Short mmCIF file of C-alpha atoms in Angstrom, two decimals:
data_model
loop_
_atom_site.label_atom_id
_atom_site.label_comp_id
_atom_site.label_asym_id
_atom_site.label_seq_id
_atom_site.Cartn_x
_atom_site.Cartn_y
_atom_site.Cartn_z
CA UNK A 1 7.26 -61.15 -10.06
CA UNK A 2 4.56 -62.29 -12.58
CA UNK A 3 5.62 -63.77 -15.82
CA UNK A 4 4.41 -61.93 -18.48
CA UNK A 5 4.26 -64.59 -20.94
CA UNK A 6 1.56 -65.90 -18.73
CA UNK A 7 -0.01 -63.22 -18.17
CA UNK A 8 -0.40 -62.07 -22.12
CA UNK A 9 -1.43 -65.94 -22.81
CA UNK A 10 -4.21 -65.06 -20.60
CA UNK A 11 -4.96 -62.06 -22.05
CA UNK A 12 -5.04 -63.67 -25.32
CA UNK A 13 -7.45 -66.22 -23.83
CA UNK A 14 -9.77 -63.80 -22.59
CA UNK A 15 -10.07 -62.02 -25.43
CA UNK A 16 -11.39 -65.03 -27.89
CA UNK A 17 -13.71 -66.57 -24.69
CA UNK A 18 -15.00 -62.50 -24.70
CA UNK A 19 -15.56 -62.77 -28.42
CA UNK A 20 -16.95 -65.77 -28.11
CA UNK A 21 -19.57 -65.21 -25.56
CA UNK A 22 -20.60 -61.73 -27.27
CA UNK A 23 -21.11 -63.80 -30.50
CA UNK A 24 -23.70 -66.05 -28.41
CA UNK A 25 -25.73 -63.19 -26.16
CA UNK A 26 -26.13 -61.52 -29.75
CA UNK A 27 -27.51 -64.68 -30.89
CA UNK A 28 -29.52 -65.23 -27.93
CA UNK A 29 -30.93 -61.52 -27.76
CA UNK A 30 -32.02 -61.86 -31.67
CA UNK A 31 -33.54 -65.00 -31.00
CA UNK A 32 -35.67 -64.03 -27.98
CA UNK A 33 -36.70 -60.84 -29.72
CA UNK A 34 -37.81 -62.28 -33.13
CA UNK A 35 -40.10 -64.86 -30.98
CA UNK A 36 -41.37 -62.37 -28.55
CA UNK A 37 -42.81 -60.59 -31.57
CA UNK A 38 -44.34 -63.94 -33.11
CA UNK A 39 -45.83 -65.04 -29.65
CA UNK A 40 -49.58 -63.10 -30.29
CA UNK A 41 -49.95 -65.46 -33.61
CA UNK A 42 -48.78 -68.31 -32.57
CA UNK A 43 -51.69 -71.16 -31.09
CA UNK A 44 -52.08 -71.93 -27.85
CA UNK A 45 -50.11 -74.84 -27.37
CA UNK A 46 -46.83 -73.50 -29.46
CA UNK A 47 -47.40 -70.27 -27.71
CA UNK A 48 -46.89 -72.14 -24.31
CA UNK A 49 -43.66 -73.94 -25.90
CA UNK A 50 -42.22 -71.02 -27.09
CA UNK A 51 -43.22 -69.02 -23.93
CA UNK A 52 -41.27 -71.75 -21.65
CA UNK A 53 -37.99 -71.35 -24.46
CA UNK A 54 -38.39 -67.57 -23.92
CA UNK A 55 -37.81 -68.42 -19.94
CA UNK A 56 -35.16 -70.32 -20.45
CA UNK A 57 -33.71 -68.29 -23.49
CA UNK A 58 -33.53 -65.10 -21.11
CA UNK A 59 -31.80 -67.02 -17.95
CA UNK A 60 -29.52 -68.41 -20.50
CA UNK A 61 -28.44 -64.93 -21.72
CA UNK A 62 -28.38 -63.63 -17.83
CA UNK A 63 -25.93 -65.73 -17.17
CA UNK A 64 -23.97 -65.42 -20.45
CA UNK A 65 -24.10 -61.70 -19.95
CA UNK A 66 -22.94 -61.74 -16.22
CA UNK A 67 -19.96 -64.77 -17.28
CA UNK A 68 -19.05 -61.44 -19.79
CA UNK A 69 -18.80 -59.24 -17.64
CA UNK A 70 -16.95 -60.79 -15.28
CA UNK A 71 -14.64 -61.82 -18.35
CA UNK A 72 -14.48 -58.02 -19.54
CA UNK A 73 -13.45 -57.25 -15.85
CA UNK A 74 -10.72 -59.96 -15.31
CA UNK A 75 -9.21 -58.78 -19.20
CA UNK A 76 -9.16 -55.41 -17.85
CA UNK A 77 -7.58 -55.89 -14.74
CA UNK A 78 -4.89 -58.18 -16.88
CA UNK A 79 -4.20 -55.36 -19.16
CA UNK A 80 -3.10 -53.07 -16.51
CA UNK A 81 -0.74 -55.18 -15.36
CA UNK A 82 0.55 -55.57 -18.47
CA UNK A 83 0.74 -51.65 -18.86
CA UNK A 84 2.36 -51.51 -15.47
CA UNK A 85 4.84 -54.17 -16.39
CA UNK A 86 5.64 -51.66 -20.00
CA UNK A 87 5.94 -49.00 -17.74
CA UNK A 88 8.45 -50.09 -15.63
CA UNK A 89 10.15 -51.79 -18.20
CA UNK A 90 10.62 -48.27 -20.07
CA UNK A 91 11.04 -46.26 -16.55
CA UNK A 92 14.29 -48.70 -16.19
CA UNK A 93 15.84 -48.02 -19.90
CA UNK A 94 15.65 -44.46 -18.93
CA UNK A 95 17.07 -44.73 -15.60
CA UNK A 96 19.86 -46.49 -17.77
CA UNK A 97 20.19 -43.95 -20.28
CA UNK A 98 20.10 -41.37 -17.35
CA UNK A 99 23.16 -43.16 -15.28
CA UNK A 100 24.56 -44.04 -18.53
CA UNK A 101 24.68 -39.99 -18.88
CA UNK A 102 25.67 -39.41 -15.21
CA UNK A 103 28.99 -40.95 -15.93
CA UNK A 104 29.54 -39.24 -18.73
CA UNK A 105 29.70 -36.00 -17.33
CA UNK A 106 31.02 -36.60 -13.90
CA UNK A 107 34.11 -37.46 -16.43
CA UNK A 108 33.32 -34.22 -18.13
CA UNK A 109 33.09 -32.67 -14.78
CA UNK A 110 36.47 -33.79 -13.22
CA UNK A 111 38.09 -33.17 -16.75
CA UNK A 112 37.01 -28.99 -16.47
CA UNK A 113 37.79 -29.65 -12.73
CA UNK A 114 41.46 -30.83 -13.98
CA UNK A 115 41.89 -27.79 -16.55
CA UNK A 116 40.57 -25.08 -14.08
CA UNK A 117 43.12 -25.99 -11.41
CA UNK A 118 45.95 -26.07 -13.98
CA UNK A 119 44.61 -22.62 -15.02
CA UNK A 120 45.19 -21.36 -11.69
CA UNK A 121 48.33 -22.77 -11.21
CA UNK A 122 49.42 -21.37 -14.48
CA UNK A 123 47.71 -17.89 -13.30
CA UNK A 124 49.21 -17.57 -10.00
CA UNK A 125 52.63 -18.62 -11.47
CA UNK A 126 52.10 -15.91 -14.23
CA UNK A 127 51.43 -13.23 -11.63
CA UNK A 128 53.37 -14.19 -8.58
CA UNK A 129 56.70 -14.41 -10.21
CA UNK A 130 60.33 -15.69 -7.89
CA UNK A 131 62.78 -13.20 -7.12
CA UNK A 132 65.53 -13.41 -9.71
CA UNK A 133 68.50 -15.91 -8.64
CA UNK A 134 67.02 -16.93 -5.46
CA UNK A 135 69.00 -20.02 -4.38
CA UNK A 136 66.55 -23.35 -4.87
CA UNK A 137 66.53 -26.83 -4.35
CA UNK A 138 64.98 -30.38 -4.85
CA UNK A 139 64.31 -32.47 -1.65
CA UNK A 140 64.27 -36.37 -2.62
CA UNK A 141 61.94 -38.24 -1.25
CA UNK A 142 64.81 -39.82 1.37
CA UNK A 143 65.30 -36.25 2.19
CA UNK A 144 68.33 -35.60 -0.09
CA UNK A 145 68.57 -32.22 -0.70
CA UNK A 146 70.05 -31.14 -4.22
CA UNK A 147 70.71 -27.47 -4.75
CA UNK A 148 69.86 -26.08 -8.23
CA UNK A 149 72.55 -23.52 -10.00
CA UNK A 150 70.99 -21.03 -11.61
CA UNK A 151 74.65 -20.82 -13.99
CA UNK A 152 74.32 -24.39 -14.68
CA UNK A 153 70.97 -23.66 -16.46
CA UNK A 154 69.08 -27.49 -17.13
CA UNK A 155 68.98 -30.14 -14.69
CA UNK A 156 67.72 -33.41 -16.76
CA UNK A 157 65.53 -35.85 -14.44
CA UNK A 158 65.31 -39.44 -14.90
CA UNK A 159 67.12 -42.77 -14.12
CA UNK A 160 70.27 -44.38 -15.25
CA UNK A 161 70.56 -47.74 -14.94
CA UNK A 162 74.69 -47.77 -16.23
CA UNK A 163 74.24 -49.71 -18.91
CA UNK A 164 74.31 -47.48 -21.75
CA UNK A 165 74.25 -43.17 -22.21
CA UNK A 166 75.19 -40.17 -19.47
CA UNK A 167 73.34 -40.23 -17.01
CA UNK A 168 70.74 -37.79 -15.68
CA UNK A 169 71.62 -34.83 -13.77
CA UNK A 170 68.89 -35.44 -11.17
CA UNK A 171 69.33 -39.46 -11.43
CA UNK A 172 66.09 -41.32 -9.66
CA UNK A 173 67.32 -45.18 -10.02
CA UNK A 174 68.67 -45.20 -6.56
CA UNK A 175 65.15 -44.42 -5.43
CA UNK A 176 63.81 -46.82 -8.12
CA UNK A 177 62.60 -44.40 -9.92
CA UNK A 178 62.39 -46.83 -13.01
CA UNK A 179 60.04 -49.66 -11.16
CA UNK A 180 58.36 -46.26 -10.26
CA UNK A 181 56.85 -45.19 -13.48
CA UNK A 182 60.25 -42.47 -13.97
CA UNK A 183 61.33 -42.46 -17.77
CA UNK A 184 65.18 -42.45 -18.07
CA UNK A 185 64.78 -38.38 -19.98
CA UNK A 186 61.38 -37.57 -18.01
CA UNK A 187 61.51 -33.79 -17.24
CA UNK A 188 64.42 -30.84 -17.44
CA UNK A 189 63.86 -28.27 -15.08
CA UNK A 190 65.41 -24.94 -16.34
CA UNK A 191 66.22 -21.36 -15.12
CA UNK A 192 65.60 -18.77 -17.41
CA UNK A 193 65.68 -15.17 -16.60
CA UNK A 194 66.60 -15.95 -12.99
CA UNK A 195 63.09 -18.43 -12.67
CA UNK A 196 63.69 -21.66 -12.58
CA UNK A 197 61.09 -24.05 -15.31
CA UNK A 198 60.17 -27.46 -15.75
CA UNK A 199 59.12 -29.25 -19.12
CA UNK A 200 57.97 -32.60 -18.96
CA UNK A 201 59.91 -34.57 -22.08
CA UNK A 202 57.43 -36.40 -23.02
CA UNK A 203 57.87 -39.01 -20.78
CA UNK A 204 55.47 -42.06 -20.49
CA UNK A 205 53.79 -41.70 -17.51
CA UNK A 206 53.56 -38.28 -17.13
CA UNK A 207 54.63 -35.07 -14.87
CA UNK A 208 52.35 -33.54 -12.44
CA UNK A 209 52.40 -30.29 -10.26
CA UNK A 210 50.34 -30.30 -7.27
CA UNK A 211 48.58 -33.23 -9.04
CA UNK A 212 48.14 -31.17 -12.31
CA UNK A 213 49.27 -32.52 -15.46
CA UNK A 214 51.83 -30.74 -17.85
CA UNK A 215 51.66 -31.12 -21.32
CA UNK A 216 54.62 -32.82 -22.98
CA UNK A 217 57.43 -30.26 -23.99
CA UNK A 218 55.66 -27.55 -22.74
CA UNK A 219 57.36 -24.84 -20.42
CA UNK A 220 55.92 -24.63 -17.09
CA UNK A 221 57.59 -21.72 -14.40
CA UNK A 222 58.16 -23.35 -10.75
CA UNK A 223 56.58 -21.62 -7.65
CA UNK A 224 57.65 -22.52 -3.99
CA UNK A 225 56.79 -25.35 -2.22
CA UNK A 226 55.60 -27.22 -5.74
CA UNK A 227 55.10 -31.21 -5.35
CA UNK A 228 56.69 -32.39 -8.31
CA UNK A 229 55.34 -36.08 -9.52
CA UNK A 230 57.03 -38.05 -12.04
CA UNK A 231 55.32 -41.33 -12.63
CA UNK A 232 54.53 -42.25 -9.13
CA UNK A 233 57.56 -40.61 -7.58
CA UNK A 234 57.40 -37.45 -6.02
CA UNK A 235 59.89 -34.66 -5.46
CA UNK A 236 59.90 -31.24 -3.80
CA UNK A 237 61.30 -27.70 -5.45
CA UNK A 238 61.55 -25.29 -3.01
CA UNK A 239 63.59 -21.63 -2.07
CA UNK A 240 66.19 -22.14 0.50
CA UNK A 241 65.21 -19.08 1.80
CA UNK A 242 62.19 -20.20 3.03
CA UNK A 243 61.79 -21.45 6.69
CA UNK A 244 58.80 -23.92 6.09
CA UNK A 245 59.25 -27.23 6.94
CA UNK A 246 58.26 -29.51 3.76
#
């Protein structure tokens, strides 16, 4: 890659060897015209002297003139490098700014990506309802199986590690549910009107359905089948009437 702190030094040299050398061919040029007009008075002998300064006057400015125009071409040629070098320079900030941007809304994506699929869940538990006091359950993840009473009403889940308080009706330390990320009050589930709820007691790391987050203390209705996460341990609600295997 060139440095372009050479490169500009250069350019910076050109410029005052270009200056310079136009100073002298102006020189030169004014000087050869202003005798060329004085040569018909002039006597014989200075006419010959200034005739053989003329000569030498005129390849003198040849070569200054080709020396700037070589000089003109090398600055040129240095100057768009530079102006590539800018270029690219700026074409980089904006791929920056443009990635910089990219991440920004591939978070804003998989946020609306996040709300849409806990609209639907919300929508198809809104319109695809449970029959009223069908027996349910919650399968453990060692395959315990704990039926739910619909006369009982709540079921609290967390973890109780003996030490202090009642413990929770669902109780999760046996599957280390606290080294698990399950708060000791993390979720009720419910049955209300014969359909059984859960609401997520604002627990610290959270309650997920199908991988979609509740908010704290709100009241979300069950559906079959539903993957229940709490922390990083999942459980399983389910119908007893149903045949499918979990």
């Amino acid at each position: 890659m060139i440095d372009r702190t050479s490169i500009e030094k250069d350019i910076g040299d050109a410029r005052r060897s270009i200056a310079g050398l136009e100073k002298e061919v102006k020189q030169l040029r004014d000087w050869i015209v202003q005798n060329e007009r004085s040569l018909n008075g002039m006597q014989e002998a200075l006419r010959r002297i200034t005739e053989d300064g003329l000569v030498k006057a005129r390849a003198d400015l040849a070569q200054r003139e080709n020396t700037l125009q070589r000089l003109r071409a090398d600055l040129a040629t240095q100057e768009k490098i530079v102006g590539k070098l800018n270029e690219m320079d700026r074409k980089q900030r904006e791929i920056a700014q443009l990635e910089q941007d990219q991440e920004r809304l591939i978070v804003l994506l998989e946020k609306q990506r996040s709300d849409l699929r806990q609209l639907q869940d919300e929508y198809e538990q809104l319109t695809q309802p449970p029959a009223p006091h069908m027996p349910c359950e919650v399968v453990l993840p060692n395959n315990q199986r704990l039926a739910l009473d619909a006369n009982k009403g709540d079921y609290v889940i967390g973890w109780h590690d003996g030490s202090a308080g009642q413990p929770p009706d669902i109780d999760l330390h046996p599957l280390h549910g606290g080294s698990l990320g399950v708060s000791r009050r993390h979720a009720i589930l419910r049955s209300i009107d014969g359909e059984w709820t859960i609401t997520d007691l604002s627990s610290t790391n959270g309650t997920f359905l199908n991988e979609a987050p509740l908010q704290p203390n709100s009241v979300v209705a069950l559906r079959d089948k539903t993957r229940i996460r709490l922390g990083n341990l999942t459980i399983f609600f389910r119908y007893i009437t149903q045949t499918t295997r979990l």
